[in-house]
PDB file of C-alpha atoms in Angstrom:
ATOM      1  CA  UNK H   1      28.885 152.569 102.405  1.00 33.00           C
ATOM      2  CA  UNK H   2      31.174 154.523 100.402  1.00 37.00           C
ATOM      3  CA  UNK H   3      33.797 153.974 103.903  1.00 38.00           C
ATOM      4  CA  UNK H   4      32.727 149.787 103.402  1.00 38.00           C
ATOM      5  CA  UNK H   5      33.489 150.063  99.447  1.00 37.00           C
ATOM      6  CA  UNK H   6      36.982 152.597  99.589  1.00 39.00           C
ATOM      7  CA  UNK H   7      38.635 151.273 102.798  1.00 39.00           C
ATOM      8  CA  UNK H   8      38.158 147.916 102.632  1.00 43.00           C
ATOM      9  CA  UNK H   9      36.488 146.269  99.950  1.00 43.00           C
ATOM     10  CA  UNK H  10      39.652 145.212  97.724  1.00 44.00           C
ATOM     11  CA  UNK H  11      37.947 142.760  95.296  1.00 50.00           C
ATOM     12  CA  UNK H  12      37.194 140.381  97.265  1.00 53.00           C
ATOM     13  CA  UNK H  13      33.980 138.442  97.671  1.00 64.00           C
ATOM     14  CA  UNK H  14      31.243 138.475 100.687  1.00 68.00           C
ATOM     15  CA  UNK H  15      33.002 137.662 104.190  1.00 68.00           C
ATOM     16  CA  UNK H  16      30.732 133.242 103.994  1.00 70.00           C
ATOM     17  CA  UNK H  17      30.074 134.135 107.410  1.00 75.00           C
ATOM     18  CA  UNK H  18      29.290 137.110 108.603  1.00 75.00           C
ATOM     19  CA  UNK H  19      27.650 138.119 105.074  1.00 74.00           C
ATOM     20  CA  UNK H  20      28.919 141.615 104.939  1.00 75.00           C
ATOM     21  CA  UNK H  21      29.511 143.123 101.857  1.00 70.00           C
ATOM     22  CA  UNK H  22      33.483 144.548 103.271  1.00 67.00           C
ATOM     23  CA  UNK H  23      35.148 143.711 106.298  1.00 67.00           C
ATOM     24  CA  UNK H  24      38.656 143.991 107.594  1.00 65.00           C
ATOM     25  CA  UNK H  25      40.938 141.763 109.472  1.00 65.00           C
ATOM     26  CA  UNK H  26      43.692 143.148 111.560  1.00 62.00           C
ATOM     27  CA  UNK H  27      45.939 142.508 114.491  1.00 63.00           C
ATOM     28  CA  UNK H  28      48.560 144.624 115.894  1.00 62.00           C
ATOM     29  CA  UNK H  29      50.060 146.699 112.597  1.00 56.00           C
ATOM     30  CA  UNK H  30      53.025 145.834 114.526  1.00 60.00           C
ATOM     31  CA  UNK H  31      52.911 142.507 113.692  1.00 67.00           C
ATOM     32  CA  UNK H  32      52.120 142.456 109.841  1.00 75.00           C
ATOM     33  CA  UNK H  33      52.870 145.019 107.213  1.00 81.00           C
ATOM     34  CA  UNK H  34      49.612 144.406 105.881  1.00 81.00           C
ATOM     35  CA  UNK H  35      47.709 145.563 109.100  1.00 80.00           C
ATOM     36  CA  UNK H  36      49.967 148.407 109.252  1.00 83.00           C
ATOM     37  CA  UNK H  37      48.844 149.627 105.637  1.00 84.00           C
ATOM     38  CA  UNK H  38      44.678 149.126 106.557  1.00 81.00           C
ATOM     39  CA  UNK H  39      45.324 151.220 109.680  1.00 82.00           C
ATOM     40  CA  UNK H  40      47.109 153.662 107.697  1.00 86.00           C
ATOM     41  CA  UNK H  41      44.376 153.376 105.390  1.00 83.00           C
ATOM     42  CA  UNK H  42      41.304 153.379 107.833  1.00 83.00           C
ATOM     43  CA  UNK H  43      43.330 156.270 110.024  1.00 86.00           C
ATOM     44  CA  UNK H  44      43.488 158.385 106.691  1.00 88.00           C
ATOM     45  CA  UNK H  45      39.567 157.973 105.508  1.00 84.00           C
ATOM     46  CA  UNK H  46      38.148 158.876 108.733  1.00 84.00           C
ATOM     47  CA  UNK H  47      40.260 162.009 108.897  1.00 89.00           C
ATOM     48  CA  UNK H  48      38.656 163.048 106.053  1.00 90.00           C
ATOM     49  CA  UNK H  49      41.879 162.498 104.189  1.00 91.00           C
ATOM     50  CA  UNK H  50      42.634 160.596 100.884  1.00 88.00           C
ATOM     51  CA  UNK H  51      43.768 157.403 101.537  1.00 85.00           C
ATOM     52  CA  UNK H  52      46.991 156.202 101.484  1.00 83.00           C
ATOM     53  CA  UNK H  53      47.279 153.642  99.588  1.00 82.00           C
ATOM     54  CA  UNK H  54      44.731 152.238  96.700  1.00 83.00           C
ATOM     55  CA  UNK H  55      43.130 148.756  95.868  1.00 82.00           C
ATOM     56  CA  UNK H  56      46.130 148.219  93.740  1.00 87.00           C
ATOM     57  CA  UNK H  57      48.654 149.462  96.061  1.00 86.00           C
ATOM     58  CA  UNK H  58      47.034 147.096  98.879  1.00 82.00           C
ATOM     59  CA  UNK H  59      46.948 144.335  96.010  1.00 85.00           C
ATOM     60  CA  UNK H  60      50.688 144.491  95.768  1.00 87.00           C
ATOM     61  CA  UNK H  61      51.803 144.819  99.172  1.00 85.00           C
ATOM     62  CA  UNK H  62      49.277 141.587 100.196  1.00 83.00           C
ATOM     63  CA  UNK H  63      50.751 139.520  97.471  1.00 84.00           C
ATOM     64  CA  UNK H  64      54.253 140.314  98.711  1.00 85.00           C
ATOM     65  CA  UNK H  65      53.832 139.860 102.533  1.00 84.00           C
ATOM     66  CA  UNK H  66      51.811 137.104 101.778  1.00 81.00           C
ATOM     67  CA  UNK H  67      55.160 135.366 100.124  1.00 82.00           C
ATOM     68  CA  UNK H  68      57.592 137.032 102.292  1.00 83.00           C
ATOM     69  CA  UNK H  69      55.146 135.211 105.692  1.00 83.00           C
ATOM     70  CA  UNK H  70      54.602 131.694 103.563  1.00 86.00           C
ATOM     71  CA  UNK H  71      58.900 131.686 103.502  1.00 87.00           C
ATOM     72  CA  UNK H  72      59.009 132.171 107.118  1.00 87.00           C
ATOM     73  CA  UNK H  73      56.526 129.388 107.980  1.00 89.00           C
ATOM     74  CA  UNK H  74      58.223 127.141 105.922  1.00 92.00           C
ATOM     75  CA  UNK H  75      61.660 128.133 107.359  1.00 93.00           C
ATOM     76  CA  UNK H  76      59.988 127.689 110.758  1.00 92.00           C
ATOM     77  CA  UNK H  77      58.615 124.236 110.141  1.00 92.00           C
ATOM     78  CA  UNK H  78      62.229 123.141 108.961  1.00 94.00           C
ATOM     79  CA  UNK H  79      63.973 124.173 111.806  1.00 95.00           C
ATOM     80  CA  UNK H  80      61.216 123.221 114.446  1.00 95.00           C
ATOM     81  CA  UNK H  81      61.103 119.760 112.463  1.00 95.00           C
ATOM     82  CA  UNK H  82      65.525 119.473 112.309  1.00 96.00           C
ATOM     83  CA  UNK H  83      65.523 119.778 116.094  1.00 96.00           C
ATOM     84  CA  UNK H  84      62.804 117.496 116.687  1.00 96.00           C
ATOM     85  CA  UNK H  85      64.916 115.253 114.378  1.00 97.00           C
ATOM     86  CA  UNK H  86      68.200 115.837 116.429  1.00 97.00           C
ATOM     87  CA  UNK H  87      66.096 115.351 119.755  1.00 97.00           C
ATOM     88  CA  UNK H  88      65.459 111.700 118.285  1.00 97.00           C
ATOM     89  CA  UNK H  89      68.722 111.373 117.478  1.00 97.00           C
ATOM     90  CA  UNK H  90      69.741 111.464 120.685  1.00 96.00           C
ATOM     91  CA  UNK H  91      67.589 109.001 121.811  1.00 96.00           C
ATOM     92  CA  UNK H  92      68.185 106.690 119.217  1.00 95.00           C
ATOM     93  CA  UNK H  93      68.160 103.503 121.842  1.00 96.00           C
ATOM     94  CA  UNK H  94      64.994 104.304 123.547  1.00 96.00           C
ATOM     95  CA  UNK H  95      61.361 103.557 122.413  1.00 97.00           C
ATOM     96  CA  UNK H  96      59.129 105.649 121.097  1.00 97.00           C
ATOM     97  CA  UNK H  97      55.521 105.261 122.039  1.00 97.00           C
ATOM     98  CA  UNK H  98      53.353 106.146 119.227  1.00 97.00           C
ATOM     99  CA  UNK H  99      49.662 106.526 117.955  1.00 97.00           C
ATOM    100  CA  UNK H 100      48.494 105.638 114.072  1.00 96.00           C
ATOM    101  CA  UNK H 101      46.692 108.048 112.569  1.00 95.00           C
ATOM    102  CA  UNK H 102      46.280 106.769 109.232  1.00 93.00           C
ATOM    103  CA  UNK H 103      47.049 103.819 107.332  1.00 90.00           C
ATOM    104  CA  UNK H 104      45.491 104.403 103.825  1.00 87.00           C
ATOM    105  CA  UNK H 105      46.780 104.891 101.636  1.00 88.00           C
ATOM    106  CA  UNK H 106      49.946 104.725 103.481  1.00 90.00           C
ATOM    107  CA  UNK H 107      50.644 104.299 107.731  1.00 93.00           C
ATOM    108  CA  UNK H 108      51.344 108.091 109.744  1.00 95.00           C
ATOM    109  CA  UNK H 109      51.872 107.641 113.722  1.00 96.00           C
ATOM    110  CA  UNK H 110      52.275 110.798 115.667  1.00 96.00           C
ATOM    111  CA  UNK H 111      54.887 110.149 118.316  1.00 97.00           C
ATOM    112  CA  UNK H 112      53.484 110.646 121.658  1.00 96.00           C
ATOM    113  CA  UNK H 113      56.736 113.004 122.694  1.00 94.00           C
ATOM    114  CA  UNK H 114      57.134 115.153 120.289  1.00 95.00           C
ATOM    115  CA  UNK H 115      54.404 115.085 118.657  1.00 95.00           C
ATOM    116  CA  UNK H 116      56.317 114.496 115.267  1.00 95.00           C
ATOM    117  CA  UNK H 117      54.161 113.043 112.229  1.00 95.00           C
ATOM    118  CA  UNK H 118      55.913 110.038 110.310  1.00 95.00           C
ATOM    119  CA  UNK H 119      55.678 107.905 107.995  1.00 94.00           C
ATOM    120  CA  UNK H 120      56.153 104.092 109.110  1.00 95.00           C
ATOM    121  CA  UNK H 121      55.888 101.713 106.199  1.00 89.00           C
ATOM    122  CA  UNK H 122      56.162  98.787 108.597  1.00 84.00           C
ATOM    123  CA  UNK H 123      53.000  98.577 110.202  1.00 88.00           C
ATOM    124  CA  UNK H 124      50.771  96.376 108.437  1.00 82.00           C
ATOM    125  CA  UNK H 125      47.436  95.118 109.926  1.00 87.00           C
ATOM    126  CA  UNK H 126      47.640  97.960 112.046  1.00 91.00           C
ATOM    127  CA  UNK H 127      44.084 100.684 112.363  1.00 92.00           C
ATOM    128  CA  UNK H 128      43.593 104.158 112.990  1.00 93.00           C
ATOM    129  CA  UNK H 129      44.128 104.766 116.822  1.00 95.00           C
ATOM    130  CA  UNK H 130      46.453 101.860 117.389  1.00 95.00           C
ATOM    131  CA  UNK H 131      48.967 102.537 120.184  1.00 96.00           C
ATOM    132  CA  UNK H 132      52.739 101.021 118.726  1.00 96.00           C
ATOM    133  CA  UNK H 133      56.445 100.903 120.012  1.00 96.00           C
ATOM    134  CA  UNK H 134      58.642 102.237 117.549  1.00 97.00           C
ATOM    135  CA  UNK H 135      62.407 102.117 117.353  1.00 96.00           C
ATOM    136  CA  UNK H 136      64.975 104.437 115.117  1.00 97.00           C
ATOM    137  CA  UNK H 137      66.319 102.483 112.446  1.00 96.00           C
ATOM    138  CA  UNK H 138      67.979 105.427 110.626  1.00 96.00           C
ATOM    139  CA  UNK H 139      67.755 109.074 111.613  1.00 97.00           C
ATOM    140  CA  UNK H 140      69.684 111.672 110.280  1.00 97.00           C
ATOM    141  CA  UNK H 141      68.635 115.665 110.808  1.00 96.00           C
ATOM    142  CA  UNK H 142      70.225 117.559 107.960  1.00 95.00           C
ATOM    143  CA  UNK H 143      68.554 115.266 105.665  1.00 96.00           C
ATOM    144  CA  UNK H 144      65.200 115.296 107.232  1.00 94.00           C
ATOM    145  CA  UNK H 145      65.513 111.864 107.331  1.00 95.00           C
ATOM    146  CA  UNK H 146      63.911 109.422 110.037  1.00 96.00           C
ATOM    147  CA  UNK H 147      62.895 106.088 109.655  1.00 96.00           C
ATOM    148  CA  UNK H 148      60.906 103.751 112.137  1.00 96.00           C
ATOM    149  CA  UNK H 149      59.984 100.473 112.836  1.00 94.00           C
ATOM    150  CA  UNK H 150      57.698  98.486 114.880  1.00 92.00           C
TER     151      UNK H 150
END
């Protein structure tokens, strides 16, 4: 219990599945500082050692990883979403089979392809799982800009 409550119990509530009082998550502590630290941590407390790092310490270095791995998924979805763009681009003249998604409140497809979301404002009367033919009216990469039509 007192391993549960020191190691990894950092103020946060009951684990809604498992209903354990303390659990810890962690992949390879090469992948993520923050597994790195709760190995460290762990390692320390069951060598009878004080641990390395405290609930505030572990507080700290969450709330910065967490930003630091929130920039890189955004940077990610930028570029993976630019060369999607840039693919399109160079298909400008050729169809683009599509499904609908959603139309309220306003129309998504997902293009078959690439499996890009987008917008289409052009597709009224159409429902949820219709299959469309879209063309490239304007498409332009830098400026995350694409624009379809039926």
């Amino acid at each position: 219990a007192a391993f549960d409550a020191e190691i990894v119990r950092v103020g946060v509530h009951p684990h809604a599945a498992l209903g354990l009082p303390a659990y810890a998550q962690v992949t390879s502590p090469l992948r993520r500082y923050q597994d790195l630290a709760v190995h460290r941590r762990i390692a320390r407390v069951l060598a009878g050692e004080p641990p390395e790092y405290d609930a505030a310490a572990l507080q700290r270095i969450a709330a910065t990883t967490d930003a630091a791995e929130s920039d890189a998924r955004r940077a990610e979805r930028s570029a993976e979403r630019y060369w999607l763009l840039r693919y399109i681009e160079e298909r400008r003249a050729d169809p683009f089979d599509a499904i609908v998604v959603e139309v309220d409140p306003r129309p998504f497809v997902v293009l078959l392809e690439t499996l890009l979301e987008v917008l289409v404002p052009g597709l009224a009367g159409a429902e949820a799982g219709d299959s469309v033919v879209l063309r490239v009216e304007r498409v332009n990469p830098r400026a995350d800009l694409l624009v379809l039509r039926p």
